[in-house]
Coordinates of C-alpha atoms in Angstrom, one line a residue:
X1 CA 4.3 5.2 -50.5
X2 CA 3.0 1.2 -49.6
X3 CA -0.2 1.8 -47.6
X4 CA 1.0 -0.3 -44.8
X5 CA 3.9 2.4 -44.0
X6 CA 1.8 5.0 -42.6
X7 CA -0.4 2.7 -40.1
X8 CA 3.2 1.2 -39.0
X9 CA 4.7 4.3 -38.4
X10 CA 1.6 5.2 -35.9
X11 CA 1.9 2.1 -34.2
X12 CA 5.8 2.4 -33.4
X13 CA 4.6 5.8 -32.1
X14 CA 2.2 5.0 -30.1
X15 CA 3.9 2.0 -28.6
X16 CA 7.1 4.4 -28.3
X17 CA 4.7 6.9 -26.3
X18 CA 3.1 4.6 -24.3
X19 CA 6.1 2.4 -23.0
X20 CA 8.8 5.2 -22.5
X21 CA 10.3 6.1 -20.4
X22 CA 11.1 2.4 -20.5
X23 CA 10.1 0.8 -16.9
X24 CA 10.8 -2.9 -15.6
X25 CA 8.8 -5.3 -13.4
X26 CA 10.4 -8.2 -11.7
X27 CA 8.5 -11.6 -12.5
X28 CA 11.6 -13.8 -10.7
X29 CA 12.8 -14.3 -8.0
X30 CA 10.6 -12.7 -5.4
X31 CA 9.0 -13.3 -2.1
X32 CA 7.2 -16.0 -2.8
X33 CA 9.3 -17.3 -5.6
X34 CA 12.7 -17.2 -4.3
X35 CA 16.0 -18.1 -5.5
X36 CA 17.9 -20.6 -3.3
X37 CA 21.2 -21.3 -4.3
X38 CA 24.7 -21.8 -3.9
X39 CA 27.6 -19.6 -4.3
X40 CA 28.8 -20.0 -7.3
X41 CA 25.9 -21.2 -9.0
X42 CA 23.9 -18.9 -11.6
X43 CA 21.2 -16.6 -10.6
X44 CA 18.9 -15.8 -13.1
X45 CA 16.7 -12.6 -13.0
X46 CA 13.3 -12.4 -15.3
X47 CA 12.1 -9.0 -15.9
X48 CA 9.0 -7.7 -18.0
X49 CA 9.3 -3.8 -19.5
X50 CA 6.7 -1.6 -20.9
X51 CA 8.8 -1.8 -24.3
X52 CA 9.7 -5.9 -24.9
X53 CA 11.9 -5.2 -27.8
X54 CA 14.2 -3.1 -25.6
X55 CA 17.0 -4.2 -23.3
X56 CA 16.8 -2.1 -20.4
X57 CA 20.3 -0.4 -18.7
X58 CA 20.6 -1.8 -15.4
X59 CA 22.3 -2.5 -12.2
X60 CA 21.6 -5.0 -9.9
X61 CA 22.4 -5.9 -5.9
X62 CA 22.0 -8.0 -3.3
X63 CA 21.6 -6.1 0.1
X64 CA 21.9 -8.2 3.6
X65 CA 23.2 -7.3 6.5
X66 CA 26.5 -6.7 5.9
X67 CA 25.8 -4.2 2.9
X68 CA 25.3 -4.1 -0.5
X69 CA 27.1 -6.9 -3.2
X70 CA 26.9 -5.9 -6.7
X71 CA 26.2 -8.5 -9.5
X72 CA 27.5 -9.0 -12.6
X73 CA 24.5 -10.1 -14.8
X74 CA 24.6 -10.9 -18.8
X75 CA 21.3 -10.1 -20.8
X76 CA 19.1 -12.3 -23.1
X77 CA 15.8 -12.6 -24.7
X78 CA 13.8 -15.6 -23.7
X79 CA 10.9 -14.9 -26.3
X80 CA 8.4 -13.8 -23.4
X81 CA 10.6 -10.8 -21.4
X82 CA 14.3 -10.0 -20.4
X83 CA 16.4 -12.1 -18.6
X84 CA 19.7 -11.5 -17.0
X85 CA 22.0 -14.1 -15.6
X86 CA 25.1 -14.0 -13.4
X87 CA 26.9 -16.5 -10.8
X88 CA 26.0 -15.7 -7.2
X89 CA 29.1 -14.3 -5.4
X90 CA 30.8 -15.5 -2.5
X91 CA 28.0 -14.7 0.6
X92 CA 27.4 -15.5 4.0
X93 CA 24.2 -18.1 4.2
X94 CA 20.8 -16.2 4.7
X95 CA 18.2 -14.1 2.9
X96 CA 18.9 -11.2 0.7
X97 CA 17.2 -8.4 -0.9
X98 CA 17.8 -8.0 -4.6
X99 CA 17.9 -4.2 -5.4
X100 CA 17.2 -3.5 -9.2
X101 CA 18.3 0.2 -10.1
X102 CA 17.3 1.6 -13.8
X103 CA 17.4 5.3 -14.9
X104 CA 14.1 5.9 -13.9
X105 CA 13.5 3.3 -11.1
X106 CA 15.0 2.0 -8.0
X107 CA 13.5 -1.2 -6.6
X108 CA 13.8 -3.0 -3.9
X109 CA 12.8 -7.2 -3.2
X110 CA 13.0 -8.3 0.2
X111 CA 14.0 -11.9 0.6
X112 CA 14.0 -12.7 -3.0
X113 CA 17.5 -14.5 -2.4
X114 CA 18.5 -17.1 -0.4
X115 CA 22.3 -18.2 0.2
X116 CA 22.9 -22.1 1.2
X117 CA 26.5 -22.4 1.3
X118 CA 25.7 -26.4 1.9
X119 CA 22.4 -29.1 1.9
X120 CA 22.7 -31.7 5.1
X121 CA 20.9 -34.8 4.1
X122 CA 18.3 -34.0 6.6
X123 CA 16.6 -30.7 6.5
X124 CA 13.0 -29.4 7.5
X125 CA 10.2 -28.0 5.0
X126 CA 7.1 -26.5 6.7
X127 CA 4.0 -26.6 4.8
X128 CA 0.8 -24.3 5.9
X129 CA -2.2 -22.8 4.5
X130 CA -5.4 -20.9 5.4
X131 CA -3.0 -18.6 7.6
X132 CA -5.3 -15.6 8.9
X133 CA -9.0 -16.9 9.7
X134 CA -11.2 -14.3 10.7
X135 CA -11.0 -12.7 13.6
X136 CA -7.6 -14.6 14.2
X137 CA -5.0 -12.1 12.7
X138 CA -2.5 -12.2 15.9
X139 CA -2.1 -16.2 14.6
X140 CA 0.0 -14.5 12.0
X141 CA 2.5 -13.0 14.3
X142 CA 2.9 -15.8 16.2
X143 CA 3.2 -18.4 12.9
X144 CA 6.4 -16.0 12.2
X145 CA 7.5 -16.3 15.4
X146 CA 7.5 -19.9 15.6
X147 CA 9.1 -20.1 11.5
X148 CA 11.9 -18.4 12.7
X149 CA 12.3 -20.4 16.3
X150 CA 12.4 -23.6 14.3
X151 CA 14.5 -22.6 11.7
X152 CA 13.1 -24.5 8.6
X153 CA 14.7 -24.6 5.1
X154 CA 11.8 -23.5 3.5
X155 CA 8.2 -22.8 4.1
X156 CA 5.7 -23.6 1.7
X157 CA 2.6 -21.6 2.0
X158 CA -0.5 -23.5 0.0
X159 CA -3.1 -20.7 -0.3
X160 CA -5.6 -18.9 1.0
X161 CA -3.3 -16.4 2.6
X162 CA -6.1 -14.2 3.8
X163 CA -9.8 -14.2 3.4
X164 CA -11.3 -10.8 3.5
X165 CA -9.0 -10.0 0.4
X166 CA -8.1 -6.2 1.1
X167 CA -5.0 -4.7 -0.3
X168 CA -4.3 -3.9 3.3
X169 CA -4.5 -7.5 4.5
X170 CA -2.4 -8.4 1.9
X171 CA 0.1 -5.7 2.7
X172 CA -0.2 -7.3 6.3
X173 CA 0.6 -10.7 4.9
X174 CA 3.6 -9.5 3.2
X175 CA 5.3 -7.5 6.0
X176 CA 4.9 -10.1 8.0
X177 CA 6.5 -13.0 5.4
X178 CA 9.0 -10.7 4.7
X179 CA 10.3 -11.3 8.9
X180 CA 10.4 -15.2 8.1
X181 CA 14.2 -15.9 8.2
X182 CA 13.6 -18.7 5.4
X183 CA 12.6 -18.9 2.1
X184 CA 8.7 -18.6 1.5
X185 CA 6.9 -20.3 -1.6
X186 CA 3.6 -19.5 -2.0
X187 CA 0.8 -20.4 -4.4
X188 CA -2.9 -19.0 -4.7
X189 CA -6.0 -20.7 -3.2
X190 CA -9.7 -20.0 -3.8
X191 CA -10.0 -16.9 -1.8
X192 CA -6.8 -15.6 -3.9
X193 CA -9.2 -15.8 -6.9
X194 CA -11.7 -13.9 -5.2
X195 CA -9.5 -10.6 -5.5
X196 CA -7.3 -11.9 -7.8
X197 CA -6.1 -8.2 -9.0
X198 CA -5.4 -7.3 -5.3
X199 CA -3.2 -10.7 -4.6
X200 CA -1.1 -10.3 -8.1
X201 CA -0.9 -6.7 -7.1
X202 CA 1.0 -8.1 -4.1
X203 CA 2.7 -11.7 -4.7
X204 CA 2.0 -12.1 -8.9
X205 CA 2.5 -15.9 -8.1
X206 CA 0.6 -18.1 -10.3
X207 CA 2.7 -21.3 -11.1
X208 CA 6.7 -21.4 -10.2
X209 CA 9.7 -24.1 -9.9
X210 CA 12.3 -23.7 -6.7
X211 CA 15.2 -25.6 -6.6
X212 CA 15.9 -26.3 -2.8
X213 CA 18.9 -28.7 -2.9
X214 CA 18.0 -32.2 -3.6
X215 CA 14.4 -30.9 -4.1
X216 CA 12.4 -29.3 -6.9
X217 CA 9.2 -27.4 -5.8
X218 CA 6.8 -27.1 -8.7
X219 CA 4.1 -25.0 -7.5
X220 CA 0.4 -24.8 -9.3
X221 CA -2.6 -22.5 -9.4
X222 CA -5.5 -24.5 -8.7
X223 CA -7.6 -21.3 -6.9
X224 CA -9.8 -21.3 -9.3
X225 CA -11.3 -24.7 -8.5
X226 CA -11.0 -27.9 -7.5
X227 CA -10.0 -30.3 -10.5
X228 CA -9.7 -27.5 -12.7
X229 CA -6.1 -27.3 -13.4
X230 CA -5.9 -26.0 -17.3
X231 CA -4.2 -27.8 -20.2
X232 CA -1.3 -25.2 -19.7
X233 CA -0.5 -25.9 -16.6
X234 CA -0.7 -29.7 -17.1
X235 CA 1.2 -29.5 -20.0
X236 CA 3.9 -27.7 -17.9
X237 CA 3.8 -29.7 -15.1
X238 CA 4.4 -32.3 -17.4
X239 CA 7.5 -30.3 -18.9
X240 CA 8.8 -30.0 -15.3
X241 CA 8.4 -33.6 -14.2
X242 CA 10.7 -34.6 -17.3
X243 CA 13.6 -32.3 -16.8
X244 CA 13.9 -32.7 -13.0
X245 CA 18.0 -32.6 -12.8
X246 CA 18.0 -35.5 -10.6
X247 CA 16.2 -33.9 -7.7
X248 CA 12.7 -35.1 -6.2
X249 CA 9.7 -33.1 -7.0
X250 CA 7.4 -31.8 -4.8
X251 CA 3.9 -30.3 -6.0
X252 CA 2.6 -27.6 -4.4
X253 CA -1.4 -26.6 -4.7
X254 CA -4.1 -25.5 -2.3
X255 CA -6.1 -28.7 -3.7
X256 CA -5.5 -31.9 -3.9
X257 CA -3.5 -33.1 -6.9
X258 CA -4.6 -36.2 -7.1
X259 CA -7.8 -38.3 -6.0
X260 CA -7.9 -39.6 -2.7
X261 CA -8.3 -43.4 -2.4
X262 CA -11.2 -43.6 0.6
X263 CA -10.6 -47.8 0.6
X264 CA -7.6 -47.2 2.3

C-alpha cells in the first residue's frame, strides 16, 4: 500500500465526520444583498455547504402575503460553492422571504427577493448611513416609518448600522430593516469592523452586486480604513465595471471612493 493512502483515508474520514450531516448556509440573496427581478428573469441562489464536494438535496420557495410559491432550480458548482438557478415565477410586486429546506434544515430569509414587474423611467433611491447614533435608538423606528411612507425603489445603507456593536443591537437593526417595504442594500462601515464577527453573524455582506433595473449597485467594504481598498476589491470592481451589461453603475462604500477636489 502506498504511503499516502492511509493519511488520505483518514483525512476523508475526518472531513466526513465534521461535515455530516450536510448543512448549508445561504450566501445570497439575503437581506442586505437581495435579488430584485422581473418575473421570468433568472434567480440565482448561492450556498456554502459543510462538504463543498457534495450537492445538497433541497427544496426552495418564495413566501409572500398570498402564500408559498415553489421554485424549480438547477444545481451547479462555481468553484467556490453551490449555485442553484431558476426562472422567477410570475408573482405580484413586493418583497418575498426565501425558504430553503434540506433533510436537516428549514431556513427562512425575509426580504431576500423582490419582484418588480416593470421599472418606470424615473424612480427614487434613498441613501443613508449611521443609523443609530448613541442615545437616539428611537430614530430607527422613525427611519423605517419614513421609508415605508415614501416607498423608494431601494434603500442603500452605507455602513455604521450601529455604534455599540452588541449582538442585541444588530438583531434590533435586522428586525427593523425587515420591516422596510423596499430592497435594502447594505455595506459595512468602520464601526462594523470593530465588531466584525457580530456583523457577519447577522448580515454577512462584505461586497456585492445588485441590479435595480437600469442601475447596477456595486458595494465595497471600506470599513477597515479610509483609502484602504484591498487589491482583490479593486480587481473585483474593475471586472464588474467591464461587464455592466448596459447598466449604469452606482458605487456604494462607507468612505469616499474617489478623492474630493477641494479647489472647486
